[in-house]
PDB file of C-alpha atoms in Angstrom:
ATOM      1  CA  MET E  49      -8.418  23.249  48.835  1.00  0.00           C
ATOM      2  CA  THR E  50      -7.756  21.634  45.341  1.00  0.00           C
ATOM      3  CA  LYS E  51     -10.061  22.142  43.322  1.00  0.00           C
ATOM      4  CA  ARG E  52     -11.772  19.128  41.153  1.00  0.00           C
ATOM      5  CA  GLY E  53     -13.641  19.071  37.890  1.00  0.00           C
ATOM      6  CA  PHE E  54     -15.548  16.252  35.415  1.00  0.00           C
ATOM      7  CA  LEU E  55     -16.730  15.893  32.579  1.00  0.00           C
ATOM      8  CA  LEU E  56     -17.503  12.798  30.156  1.00  0.00           C
ATOM      9  CA  GLY E  57     -18.229  12.458  26.681  1.00  0.00           C
ATOM     10  CA  LYS E  58     -18.096  10.151  23.620  1.00  0.00           C
ATOM     11  CA  PHE E  59     -15.647  11.874  21.472  1.00  0.00           C
ATOM     12  CA  MET E  60     -16.067   9.361  18.582  1.00  0.00           C
ATOM     13  CA  PRO E  61     -14.269  11.113  17.225  1.00  0.00           C
ATOM     14  CA  PRO E  62     -12.359  14.022  19.249  1.00  0.00           C
ATOM     15  CA  HIS E  63     -12.648  17.371  17.857  1.00  0.00           C
ATOM     16  CA  ALA E  64     -11.716  21.140  18.921  1.00  0.00           C
ATOM     17  CA  GLY E  65     -15.217  21.412  19.937  1.00  0.00           C
ATOM     18  CA  HIS E  66     -14.462  19.179  22.632  1.00  0.00           C
ATOM     19  CA  MET E  67     -10.802  19.882  22.997  1.00  0.00           C
ATOM     20  CA  ALA E  68     -11.893  23.863  23.719  1.00  0.00           C
ATOM     21  CA  LEU E  69     -14.478  22.302  25.999  1.00  0.00           C
ATOM     22  CA  ILE E  70     -12.055  20.315  28.137  1.00  0.00           C
ATOM     23  CA  ASN E  71      -9.008  22.830  27.712  1.00  0.00           C
ATOM     24  CA  ALA E  72     -11.295  25.588  29.546  1.00  0.00           C
ATOM     25  CA  ALA E  73     -12.556  23.015  32.102  1.00  0.00           C
ATOM     26  CA  ARG E  74      -8.913  22.145  32.524  1.00  0.00           C
ATOM     27  CA  ALA E  75      -7.748  25.744  33.459  1.00  0.00           C
ATOM     28  CA  LEU E  76     -10.932  26.287  35.936  1.00  0.00           C
ATOM     29  CA  VAL E  77      -9.882  23.419  38.303  1.00  0.00           C
ATOM     30  CA  ASP E  78      -6.893  21.782  39.708  1.00  0.00           C
ATOM     31  CA  GLU E  79      -7.762  18.541  39.256  1.00  0.00           C
ATOM     32  CA  LEU E  80      -9.859  17.643  35.681  1.00  0.00           C
ATOM     33  CA  THR E  81     -11.683  13.640  35.303  1.00  0.00           C
ATOM     34  CA  VAL E  82     -12.851  12.286  31.626  1.00  0.00           C
ATOM     35  CA  LEU E  83     -15.156   9.973  31.354  1.00  0.00           C
ATOM     36  CA  VAL E  84     -14.732   8.955  27.411  1.00  0.00           C
ATOM     37  CA  CYS E  85     -17.780   6.051  26.943  1.00  0.00           C
ATOM     38  CA  TRP E  86     -18.645   3.855  24.638  1.00  0.00           C
ATOM     39  CA  LEU E  87     -20.813   0.418  23.329  1.00  0.00           C
ATOM     40  CA  PRO E  88     -20.138  -2.436  21.907  1.00  0.00           C
ATOM     41  CA  ASP E  89     -21.179  -1.362  18.736  1.00  0.00           C
ATOM     42  CA  ASP E  90     -19.894   2.557  18.296  1.00  0.00           C
ATOM     43  CA  PRO E  91     -18.568   3.121  14.514  1.00  0.00           C
ATOM     44  CA  ILE E  92     -15.356   3.627  16.175  1.00  0.00           C
ATOM     45  CA  ALA E  93     -13.870   1.789  18.930  1.00  0.00           C
ATOM     46  CA  GLY E  94     -13.573   2.746  22.544  1.00  0.00           C
ATOM     47  CA  GLU E  95     -10.772   1.575  23.547  1.00  0.00           C
ATOM     48  CA  LEU E  96      -9.107   3.535  20.608  1.00  0.00           C
ATOM     49  CA  ARG E  97     -10.806   6.568  21.308  1.00  0.00           C
ATOM     50  CA  LEU E  98      -9.816   6.508  25.199  1.00  0.00           C
ATOM     51  CA  THR E  99      -6.625   5.993  23.698  1.00  0.00           C
ATOM     52  CA  TRP E 100      -6.487   9.093  21.839  1.00  0.00           C
ATOM     53  CA  MET E 101      -8.001  11.353  25.009  1.00  0.00           C
ATOM     54  CA  ARG E 102      -5.087  10.064  27.215  1.00  0.00           C
ATOM     55  CA  ALA E 103      -2.626  10.923  24.456  1.00  0.00           C
ATOM     56  CA  ILE E 104      -4.387  14.749  23.665  1.00  0.00           C
ATOM     57  CA  CYS E 105      -5.045  15.391  27.872  1.00  0.00           C
ATOM     58  CA  PRO E 106      -1.762  14.232  29.281  1.00  0.00           C
ATOM     59  CA  ASP E 107      -2.534  16.078  32.372  1.00  0.00           C
ATOM     60  CA  CYS E 108      -5.922  15.183  32.831  1.00  0.00           C
ATOM     61  CA  ARG E 109      -7.173  11.720  34.269  1.00  0.00           C
ATOM     62  CA  VAL E 110      -8.972   9.706  31.641  1.00  0.00           C
ATOM     63  CA  VAL E 111     -11.127   6.805  32.327  1.00  0.00           C
ATOM     64  CA  GLY E 112     -12.740   4.312  29.848  1.00  0.00           C
ATOM     65  CA  GLN E 113     -15.884   3.206  30.383  1.00  0.00           C
ATOM     66  CA  GLY E 114     -17.856   0.580  28.297  1.00  0.00           C
ATOM     67  CA  ALA E 115     -20.108  -1.687  29.912  1.00  0.00           C
ATOM     68  CA  ALA E 116     -23.851  -1.667  28.228  1.00  0.00           C
ATOM     69  CA  VAL E 117     -25.850   0.474  29.837  1.00  0.00           C
ATOM     70  CA  PRO E 118     -28.949   2.355  29.457  1.00  0.00           C
ATOM     71  CA  GLN E 119     -27.822   5.873  27.572  1.00  0.00           C
ATOM     72  CA  ALA E 120     -30.975   8.061  28.825  1.00  0.00           C
ATOM     73  CA  PRO E 121     -33.388   8.318  31.874  1.00  0.00           C
ATOM     74  CA  ALA E 122     -36.582   6.527  29.097  1.00  0.00           C
ATOM     75  CA  ASP E 123     -34.452   3.532  28.462  1.00  0.00           C
ATOM     76  CA  SER E 124     -34.533   2.258  32.608  1.00  0.00           C
ATOM     77  CA  ASP E 125     -35.661   3.012  35.304  1.00  0.00           C
ATOM     78  CA  ASP E 126     -32.137   2.144  36.578  1.00  0.00           C
ATOM     79  CA  PHE E 127     -30.901   5.235  34.699  1.00  0.00           C
ATOM     80  CA  TRP E 128     -29.401   6.706  37.247  1.00  0.00           C
ATOM     81  CA  PRO E 129     -28.724   4.722  40.078  1.00  0.00           C
ATOM     82  CA  VAL E 130     -26.216   2.828  37.343  1.00  0.00           C
ATOM     83  CA  TRP E 131     -24.328   6.383  35.885  1.00  0.00           C
ATOM     84  CA  ARG E 132     -24.085   7.628  39.946  1.00  0.00           C
ATOM     85  CA  ALA E 133     -22.095   4.250  40.038  1.00  0.00           C
ATOM     86  CA  ILE E 134     -20.018   4.494  37.099  1.00  0.00           C
ATOM     87  CA  ILE E 135     -19.733   8.222  37.687  1.00  0.00           C
ATOM     88  CA  ALA E 136     -18.592   7.220  41.256  1.00  0.00           C
ATOM     89  CA  ALA E 137     -16.099   4.967  39.791  1.00  0.00           C
ATOM     90  CA  ALA E 138     -14.442   7.051  37.641  1.00  0.00           C
ATOM     91  CA  HIS E 139     -14.274  10.239  39.849  1.00  0.00           C
ATOM     92  CA  PRO E 140     -14.371   8.426  43.817  1.00  0.00           C
ATOM     93  CA  GLU E 141     -13.767  12.324  45.576  1.00  0.00           C
ATOM     94  CA  PRO E 142     -16.417  14.437  45.560  1.00  0.00           C
ATOM     95  CA  ILE E 143     -16.916  17.012  42.311  1.00  0.00           C
ATOM     96  CA  ASP E 144     -16.427  20.607  42.831  1.00  0.00           C
ATOM     97  CA  TYR E 145     -16.961  21.600  39.033  1.00  0.00           C
ATOM     98  CA  LEU E 146     -19.304  19.480  36.379  1.00  0.00           C
ATOM     99  CA  PHE E 147     -18.760  20.465  33.000  1.00  0.00           C
ATOM    100  CA  ALA E 148     -20.882  19.778  29.513  1.00  0.00           C
ATOM    101  CA  GLY E 149     -21.506  21.712  26.475  1.00  0.00           C
ATOM    102  CA  GLU E 150     -24.751  21.158  26.375  1.00  0.00           C
ATOM    103  CA  ALA E 151     -27.954  21.346  28.571  1.00  0.00           C
ATOM    104  CA  TYR E 152     -27.971  17.570  30.184  1.00  0.00           C
ATOM    105  CA  GLY E 153     -25.221  18.503  32.559  1.00  0.00           C
ATOM    106  CA  ALA E 154     -27.326  20.506  34.599  1.00  0.00           C
ATOM    107  CA  GLU E 155     -29.093  17.034  35.485  1.00  0.00           C
ATOM    108  CA  LEU E 156     -26.126  15.575  35.895  1.00  0.00           C
ATOM    109  CA  ALA E 157     -24.934  17.795  38.134  1.00  0.00           C
ATOM    110  CA  ARG E 158     -27.866  17.487  40.361  1.00  0.00           C
ATOM    111  CA  GLN E 159     -27.669  13.491  40.438  1.00  0.00           C
ATOM    112  CA  VAL E 160     -23.720  13.319  41.118  1.00  0.00           C
ATOM    113  CA  GLY E 161     -23.205  16.869  42.469  1.00  0.00           C
ATOM    114  CA  GLY E 162     -21.473  19.654  41.626  1.00  0.00           C
ATOM    115  CA  LEU E 163     -22.116  22.895  39.999  1.00  0.00           C
ATOM    116  CA  PHE E 164     -22.666  22.708  36.707  1.00  0.00           C
ATOM    117  CA  VAL E 165     -21.027  24.827  34.759  1.00  0.00           C
ATOM    118  CA  PRO E 166     -22.060  25.172  31.318  1.00  0.00           C
ATOM    119  CA  LEU E 167     -19.168  25.972  29.123  1.00  0.00           C
ATOM    120  CA  GLY E 168     -19.330  25.786  25.199  1.00  0.00           C
ATOM    121  CA  GLY E 169     -21.703  27.995  23.091  1.00  0.00           C
ATOM    122  CA  ARG E 170     -24.011  25.070  22.631  1.00  0.00           C
ATOM    123  CA  VAL E 171     -25.684  25.040  25.691  1.00  0.00           C
ATOM    124  CA  LEU E 172     -26.437  28.836  25.755  1.00  0.00           C
ATOM    125  CA  GLY E 173     -27.985  28.562  22.491  1.00  0.00           C
ATOM    126  CA  LEU E 174     -25.557  30.849  20.647  1.00  0.00           C
ATOM    127  CA  ASP E 175     -25.242  30.133  16.894  1.00  0.00           C
ATOM    128  CA  HIS E 176     -22.496  32.105  15.900  1.00  0.00           C
ATOM    129  CA  ASP E 177     -20.379  30.121  18.208  1.00  0.00           C
ATOM    130  CA  PRO E 178     -18.084  28.361  15.357  1.00  0.00           C
ATOM    131  CA  LEU E 179     -16.782  25.439  17.567  1.00  0.00           C
ATOM    132  CA  SER E 180     -20.924  24.767  18.386  1.00  0.00           C
ATOM    133  CA  GLY E 181     -21.103  24.034  14.963  1.00  0.00           C
ATOM    134  CA  LEU E 182     -18.992  20.765  14.866  1.00  0.00           C
ATOM    135  CA  SER E 183     -20.369  17.134  15.177  1.00  0.00           C
ATOM    136  CA  ALA E 184     -18.592  13.908  15.206  1.00  0.00           C
ATOM    137  CA  SER E 185     -20.825  12.698  13.590  1.00  0.00           C
ATOM    138  CA  ALA E 186     -20.219  15.358  10.834  1.00  0.00           C
ATOM    139  CA  VAL E 187     -16.295  14.816  11.250  1.00  0.00           C
ATOM    140  CA  ARG E 188     -17.540  10.895  10.457  1.00  0.00           C
ATOM    141  CA  ALA E 189     -19.043  11.313   7.640  1.00  0.00           C
ATOM    142  CA  ASP E 190     -16.365  14.027   6.179  1.00  0.00           C
ATOM    143  CA  PRO E 191     -13.002  14.166   8.041  1.00  0.00           C
ATOM    144  CA  SER E 192     -11.400  15.826   4.961  1.00  0.00           C
ATOM    145  CA  ALA E 193     -13.675  18.861   5.277  1.00  0.00           C
ATOM    146  CA  HIS E 194     -13.120  19.085   9.008  1.00  0.00           C
ATOM    147  CA  TRP E 195      -9.167  18.287   9.432  1.00  0.00           C
ATOM    148  CA  PRO E 196      -7.758  21.603  10.986  1.00  0.00           C
ATOM    149  CA  TYR E 197     -10.186  21.334  13.921  1.00  0.00           C
ATOM    150  CA  LEU E 198      -9.148  17.224  14.632  1.00  0.00           C
ATOM    151  CA  PRO E 199      -6.545  16.554  16.825  1.00  0.00           C
ATOM    152  CA  ALA E 200      -2.896  14.692  15.413  1.00  0.00           C
ATOM    153  CA  PRO E 201      -4.135  11.197  17.144  1.00  0.00           C
ATOM    154  CA  VAL E 202      -6.928  11.819  14.774  1.00  0.00           C
ATOM    155  CA  ARG E 203      -5.742  13.013  11.660  1.00  0.00           C
ATOM    156  CA  ALA E 204      -3.462  10.030  11.802  1.00  0.00           C
ATOM    157  CA  HIS E 205      -6.039   7.587  11.583  1.00  0.00           C
ATOM    158  CA  TYR E 206      -8.003   9.101   9.119  1.00  0.00           C
ATOM    159  CA  ARG E 207      -4.861   9.783   7.083  1.00  0.00           C
ATOM    160  CA  ARG E 208      -4.421   7.469   3.397  1.00  0.00           C
ATOM    161  CA  THR E 209      -0.853   7.264   2.298  1.00  0.00           C
ATOM    162  CA  ILE E 210      -0.646   6.562  -1.289  1.00  0.00           C
ATOM    163  CA  CYS E 211       2.134   4.278  -2.382  1.00  0.00           C
ATOM    164  CA  LEU E 212       3.746   4.564  -5.932  1.00  0.00           C
ATOM    165  CA  HIS E 213       5.312   1.240  -6.528  1.00  0.00           C
ATOM    166  CA  GLY E 214       6.856   0.125  -9.659  1.00  0.00           C
ATOM    167  CA  ALA E 215       9.514  -1.276 -11.365  1.00  0.00           C
ATOM    168  CA  GLU E 216      12.585   1.594 -13.423  1.00  0.00           C
ATOM    169  CA  SER E 217      10.943   3.819 -16.139  1.00  0.00           C
ATOM    170  CA  THR E 218       6.922   3.601 -15.145  1.00  0.00           C
ATOM    171  CA  GLY E 219       6.575   7.353 -14.273  1.00  0.00           C
ATOM    172  CA  LYS E 220       6.106   6.774 -10.399  1.00  0.00           C
ATOM    173  CA  THR E 221       7.577  10.084 -10.251  1.00  0.00           C
ATOM    174  CA  THR E 222       5.782  11.679 -13.071  1.00  0.00           C
ATOM    175  CA  LEU E 223       1.953  10.384 -11.643  1.00  0.00           C
ATOM    176  CA  ALA E 224       3.028  11.672  -8.043  1.00  0.00           C
ATOM    177  CA  ALA E 225       3.352  15.299  -9.158  1.00  0.00           C
ATOM    178  CA  GLN E 226       0.349  14.879 -11.311  1.00  0.00           C
ATOM    179  CA  LEU E 227      -2.181  13.450  -8.042  1.00  0.00           C
ATOM    180  CA  ALA E 228       0.055  16.124  -6.245  1.00  0.00           C
ATOM    181  CA  ALA E 229      -1.656  18.785  -8.141  1.00  0.00           C
ATOM    182  CA  GLU E 230      -4.690  17.522  -8.124  1.00  0.00           C
ATOM    183  CA  THR E 231      -5.069  17.399  -4.445  1.00  0.00           C
ATOM    184  CA  GLY E 232      -2.639  19.495  -3.188  1.00  0.00           C
ATOM    185  CA  ALA E 233      -1.181  16.448  -1.316  1.00  0.00           C
ATOM    186  CA  LEU E 234       2.464  16.102   0.307  1.00  0.00           C
ATOM    187  CA  THR E 235       4.767  13.880  -1.335  1.00  0.00           C
ATOM    188  CA  VAL E 236       7.600  11.923  -0.237  1.00  0.00           C
ATOM    189  CA  GLY E 237      10.240  11.906  -2.934  1.00  0.00           C
ATOM    190  CA  GLU E 238      12.356   8.871  -3.858  1.00  0.00           C
ATOM    191  CA  TYR E 239      15.695   8.877  -1.120  1.00  0.00           C
ATOM    192  CA  GLY E 240      17.063   5.582  -3.694  1.00  0.00           C
ATOM    193  CA  ARG E 241      17.160   7.887  -6.039  1.00  0.00           C
ATOM    194  CA  SER E 242      19.577  10.749  -4.018  1.00  0.00           C
ATOM    195  CA  HIS E 243      21.271   8.128  -2.618  1.00  0.00           C
ATOM    196  CA  CYS E 244      22.553   6.823  -6.238  1.00  0.00           C
ATOM    197  CA  GLU E 245      23.084  10.257  -7.136  1.00  0.00           C
ATOM    198  CA  ALA E 246      25.386  10.819  -4.681  1.00  0.00           C
ATOM    199  CA  HIS E 247      27.160   7.740  -4.492  1.00  0.00           C
ATOM    200  CA  ARG E 248      28.165   6.612  -7.540  1.00  0.00           C
ATOM    201  CA  GLY E 249      28.852   2.825  -7.495  1.00  0.00           C
ATOM    202  CA  PRO E 250      27.051  -0.775  -7.175  1.00  0.00           C
ATOM    203  CA  LEU E 251      24.511  -1.180  -4.389  1.00  0.00           C
ATOM    204  CA  THR E 252      25.197  -3.509  -1.501  1.00  0.00           C
ATOM    205  CA  ARG E 253      23.248  -5.182   1.186  1.00  0.00           C
ATOM    206  CA  ASP E 254      23.909  -2.238   4.063  1.00  0.00           C
ATOM    207  CA  ASP E 255      23.071   0.806   1.212  1.00  0.00           C
ATOM    208  CA  LEU E 256      19.880  -0.913   0.157  1.00  0.00           C
ATOM    209  CA  LEU E 257      18.937  -0.731   4.019  1.00  0.00           C
ATOM    210  CA  LEU E 258      20.113   2.156   4.220  1.00  0.00           C
ATOM    211  CA  ILE E 259      17.459   3.263   1.447  1.00  0.00           C
ATOM    212  CA  GLY E 260      14.845   1.727   3.015  1.00  0.00           C
ATOM    213  CA  ARG E 261      15.065   2.925   6.277  1.00  0.00           C
ATOM    214  CA  ALA E 262      16.056   6.781   4.867  1.00  0.00           C
ATOM    215  CA  GLN E 263      12.892   6.317   3.203  1.00  0.00           C
ATOM    216  CA  GLN E 264      10.368   5.387   5.897  1.00  0.00           C
ATOM    217  CA  ALA E 265      11.821   7.796   8.215  1.00  0.00           C
ATOM    218  CA  MET E 266      11.177   9.810   5.560  1.00  0.00           C
ATOM    219  CA  ILE E 267       7.389   8.955   5.579  1.00  0.00           C
ATOM    220  CA  ALA E 268       7.172   8.661   9.007  1.00  0.00           C
ATOM    221  CA  ALA E 269       8.625  12.732   9.480  1.00  0.00           C
ATOM    222  CA  ALA E 270       5.857  13.997   6.552  1.00  0.00           C
ATOM    223  CA  SER E 271       3.247  12.093   8.287  1.00  0.00           C
ATOM    224  CA  GLU E 272       3.247  14.951  10.836  1.00  0.00           C
ATOM    225  CA  TRP E 273       2.607  17.577   8.456  1.00  0.00           C
ATOM    226  CA  ALA E 274       0.426  15.913   5.890  1.00  0.00           C
ATOM    227  CA  GLY E 275      -3.763  16.549   5.542  1.00  0.00           C
ATOM    228  CA  PRO E 276      -5.544  13.557   4.446  1.00  0.00           C
ATOM    229  CA  LEU E 277      -3.415  12.072   1.482  1.00  0.00           C
ATOM    230  CA  LEU E 278      -0.530  11.689   1.645  1.00  0.00           C
ATOM    231  CA  LEU E 279       1.588  10.428  -1.634  1.00  0.00           C
ATOM    232  CA  VAL E 280       4.417   7.996  -0.917  1.00  0.00           C
ATOM    233  CA  ASP E 281       6.924   7.863  -4.524  1.00  0.00           C
ATOM    234  CA  THR E 282       8.278   4.380  -3.230  1.00  0.00           C
ATOM    235  CA  ASP E 283       8.725   2.622   0.344  1.00  0.00           C
ATOM    236  CA  ALA E 284      10.663   0.058   1.964  1.00  0.00           C
ATOM    237  CA  LEU E 285       8.710  -2.463  -0.068  1.00  0.00           C
ATOM    238  CA  MET E 286      10.234  -1.858  -3.553  1.00  0.00           C
ATOM    239  CA  THR E 287      13.740  -0.956  -1.580  1.00  0.00           C
ATOM    240  CA  ALA E 288      12.703  -5.010  -0.606  1.00  0.00           C
ATOM    241  CA  ALA E 289      12.317  -5.791  -4.361  1.00  0.00           C
ATOM    242  CA  TRP E 290      15.612  -4.030  -5.550  1.00  0.00           C
ATOM    243  CA  CYS E 291      17.347  -6.224  -3.142  1.00  0.00           C
ATOM    244  CA  GLU E 292      15.914  -9.377  -4.613  1.00  0.00           C
ATOM    245  CA  MET E 293      16.865  -8.248  -8.439  1.00  0.00           C
ATOM    246  CA  LEU E 294      20.536  -7.302  -7.225  1.00  0.00           C
ATOM    247  CA  LEU E 295      21.530  -9.073  -4.980  1.00  0.00           C
ATOM    248  CA  GLY E 296      19.301 -12.392  -4.653  1.00  0.00           C
ATOM    249  CA  GLN E 297      17.952 -11.810  -1.258  1.00  0.00           C
ATOM    250  CA  ARG E 298      15.218 -10.533   0.172  1.00  0.00           C
ATOM    251  CA  PRO E 299      15.847  -8.620   3.966  1.00  0.00           C
ATOM    252  CA  GLY E 300      12.883  -9.311   6.596  1.00  0.00           C
ATOM    253  CA  GLU E 301      13.681  -5.762   8.407  1.00  0.00           C
ATOM    254  CA  LEU E 302      12.625  -4.288   4.640  1.00  0.00           C
ATOM    255  CA  MET E 303       9.024  -6.653   4.126  1.00  0.00           C
ATOM    256  CA  ALA E 304       8.402  -5.585   8.620  1.00  0.00           C
ATOM    257  CA  ALA E 305       8.482  -1.766   8.054  1.00  0.00           C
ATOM    258  CA  PRO E 306       5.157  -0.068   7.942  1.00  0.00           C
ATOM    259  CA  LYS E 307       3.035  -0.379   5.285  1.00  0.00           C
ATOM    260  CA  CYS E 308       0.712   2.282   3.272  1.00  0.00           C
ATOM    261  CA  ASP E 309      -3.032   1.945   3.020  1.00  0.00           C
ATOM    262  CA  LEU E 310      -2.929   1.990  -1.025  1.00  0.00           C
ATOM    263  CA  TYR E 311      -0.435   0.764  -3.547  1.00  0.00           C
ATOM    264  CA  LEU E 312      -0.548   1.805  -7.111  1.00  0.00           C
ATOM    265  CA  LEU E 313       1.437  -0.960  -9.280  1.00  0.00           C
ATOM    266  CA  LEU E 314       2.413   0.739 -11.939  1.00  0.00           C
ATOM    267  CA  GLU E 315       2.657  -1.328 -15.117  1.00  0.00           C
ATOM    268  CA  PRO E 316       6.076  -1.725 -17.453  1.00  0.00           C
ATOM    269  CA  ASP E 317       4.235  -0.546 -20.258  1.00  0.00           C
ATOM    270  CA  LEU E 318       6.071   2.683 -20.662  1.00  0.00           C
ATOM    271  CA  PRO E 319       9.353   3.048 -22.817  1.00  0.00           C
ATOM    272  CA  TRP E 320      12.166   2.596 -20.572  1.00  0.00           C
ATOM    273  CA  VAL E 321      14.461   5.922 -20.750  1.00  0.00           C
ATOM    274  CA  ASP E 322      17.890   6.151 -19.063  1.00  0.00           C
ATOM    275  CA  ASP E 323      18.121   8.846 -16.357  1.00  0.00           C
ATOM    276  CA  GLY E 324      21.510   8.348 -15.344  1.00  0.00           C
ATOM    277  CA  THR E 325      20.339   6.064 -12.211  1.00  0.00           C
ATOM    278  CA  ARG E 326      18.619   3.202 -13.970  1.00  0.00           C
ATOM    279  CA  PHE E 327      20.180  -0.410 -14.525  1.00  0.00           C
ATOM    280  CA  PHE E 328      17.579  -2.709 -16.561  1.00  0.00           C
ATOM    281  CA  SER E 329      17.134  -1.757 -20.330  1.00  0.00           C
ATOM    282  CA  ASN E 330      17.105  -5.112 -20.548  1.00  0.00           C
ATOM    283  CA  PRO E 331      13.713  -6.247 -22.055  1.00  0.00           C
ATOM    284  CA  ASP E 332      14.390 -10.010 -20.198  1.00  0.00           C
ATOM    285  CA  GLU E 333      15.685  -8.225 -17.194  1.00  0.00           C
ATOM    286  CA  ARG E 334      12.941  -5.294 -17.323  1.00  0.00           C
ATOM    287  CA  HIS E 335      10.267  -7.753 -17.025  1.00  0.00           C
ATOM    288  CA  ARG E 336      11.725 -10.098 -14.333  1.00  0.00           C
ATOM    289  CA  PHE E 337      11.942  -7.137 -11.814  1.00  0.00           C
ATOM    290  CA  ALA E 338       8.631  -6.033 -12.687  1.00  0.00           C
ATOM    291  CA  MET E 339       7.701  -9.741 -11.583  1.00  0.00           C
ATOM    292  CA  ILE E 340       9.587  -9.216  -8.399  1.00  0.00           C
ATOM    293  CA  VAL E 341       8.377  -5.778  -7.632  1.00  0.00           C
ATOM    294  CA  GLU E 342       4.226  -7.184  -8.030  1.00  0.00           C
ATOM    295  CA  GLN E 343       5.289 -10.640  -5.956  1.00  0.00           C
ATOM    296  CA  VAL E 344       6.386  -8.172  -2.944  1.00  0.00           C
ATOM    297  CA  LEU E 345       3.554  -6.546  -3.180  1.00  0.00           C
ATOM    298  CA  VAL E 346       1.259 -10.211  -3.020  1.00  0.00           C
ATOM    299  CA  ASP E 347       3.844 -11.251  -0.100  1.00  0.00           C
ATOM    300  CA  ALA E 348       3.132  -7.980   1.690  1.00  0.00           C
ATOM    301  CA  HIS E 349      -0.206  -9.047   1.845  1.00  0.00           C
ATOM    302  CA  VAL E 350      -1.286  -5.242   1.428  1.00  0.00           C
ATOM    303  CA  PRO E 351      -4.023  -3.559  -0.843  1.00  0.00           C
ATOM    304  CA  PHE E 352      -3.098  -2.691  -4.382  1.00  0.00           C
ATOM    305  CA  VAL E 353      -4.392  -1.985  -8.116  1.00  0.00           C
ATOM    306  CA  ARG E 354      -2.772  -2.046 -11.594  1.00  0.00           C
ATOM    307  CA  ILE E 355      -2.059   1.527 -13.172  1.00  0.00           C
ATOM    308  CA  SER E 356      -1.489   1.011 -17.219  1.00  0.00           C
ATOM    309  CA  GLY E 357      -1.779   3.104 -20.097  1.00  0.00           C
ATOM    310  CA  HIS E 358      -0.100   6.073 -21.458  1.00  0.00           C
ATOM    311  CA  GLY E 359      -0.577   9.775 -20.220  1.00  0.00           C
ATOM    312  CA  GLN E 360      -4.052  11.142 -19.463  1.00  0.00           C
ATOM    313  CA  ALA E 361      -5.185   7.044 -18.745  1.00  0.00           C
ATOM    314  CA  ARG E 362      -2.601   6.392 -16.469  1.00  0.00           C
ATOM    315  CA  LEU E 363      -3.624   9.614 -14.353  1.00  0.00           C
ATOM    316  CA  THR E 364      -7.718   8.812 -14.567  1.00  0.00           C
ATOM    317  CA  ALA E 365      -6.867   5.093 -13.447  1.00  0.00           C
ATOM    318  CA  ALA E 366      -4.902   6.341 -10.363  1.00  0.00           C
ATOM    319  CA  ARG E 367      -7.290   8.918  -9.462  1.00  0.00           C
ATOM    320  CA  ALA E 368     -10.530   5.782  -9.366  1.00  0.00           C
ATOM    321  CA  ALA E 369      -7.853   4.142  -7.559  1.00  0.00           C
ATOM    322  CA  ILE E 370      -7.839   6.262  -4.481  1.00  0.00           C
ATOM    323  CA  GLY E 371     -11.605   7.675  -5.487  1.00  0.00           C
ATOM    324  CA  ALA E 372     -12.776   4.085  -4.494  1.00  0.00           C
ATOM    325  CA  MET E 373     -10.523   3.590  -1.475  1.00  0.00           C
ATOM    326  CA  ASN E 374     -11.700   7.059  -0.228  1.00  0.00           C
ATOM    327  CA  GLY E 375     -15.212   6.293  -1.086  1.00  0.00           C
TER     328      GLY E 375
END
């Protein structure tokens, strides 16, 4: 005989406490229904949370409830009739076990049927349960501090990717290393440099498209392992600028590539250094390239901050820009 379970929550956002409850509940039944509830003005959109929960609970029936309805019995005399109807629509079959991590589950079970199964230390008043100390509001206030307890889709939502963008010899690689040392963030290196070192000779359009695609593939691969911050030493927008500078064209494919959350536009106020792979030592050419590099960001409608100065001043400006984004 099929045993069915039910639980509900806001999951705003889902975290390890929620997942411990769901995984334990799933182990006790043949079928588990999870009802994701939200209101129109919630700080995280309900539809997004519904998408998250369906991704992280693929073997559960995950249903959404976004109507503006009473949230507590004191709000309306119709509270229980309304919620009985909502739950009956989400779970039309008889409920065998009703799971909850808090005491409200006892009355909910009496109203909609099923045996109340109080999974989780909080409902039992146990202060030694590490998962019972998690709260969605604390996660929203400081996602970085709770990073180990967030499912992958939630991490992707809160992760911020910073791209260092600039013409040749503007200190992108040096600044990326400095920021990584301070923050512990993963850094995605510049594929174009590796390509040029391996394949000497003029760059064709096909070369540049490969460079842009490879750079984006490296960023996507690193994102799976990154923490709250991912540093990128260039992306496809920079390759688009190279295309325009070298070939007089700006491929739409490169402009349409996924964008970073913030671009640090490094000004060309550092001395030009020939490292064996650089092109434009002429001041006029360097200036022209810098103008193209900036215009690409403007045309892509991405947020960027200008970073200038030497040594510590450059690092301080970059640190402030990242801090303002996170603040």
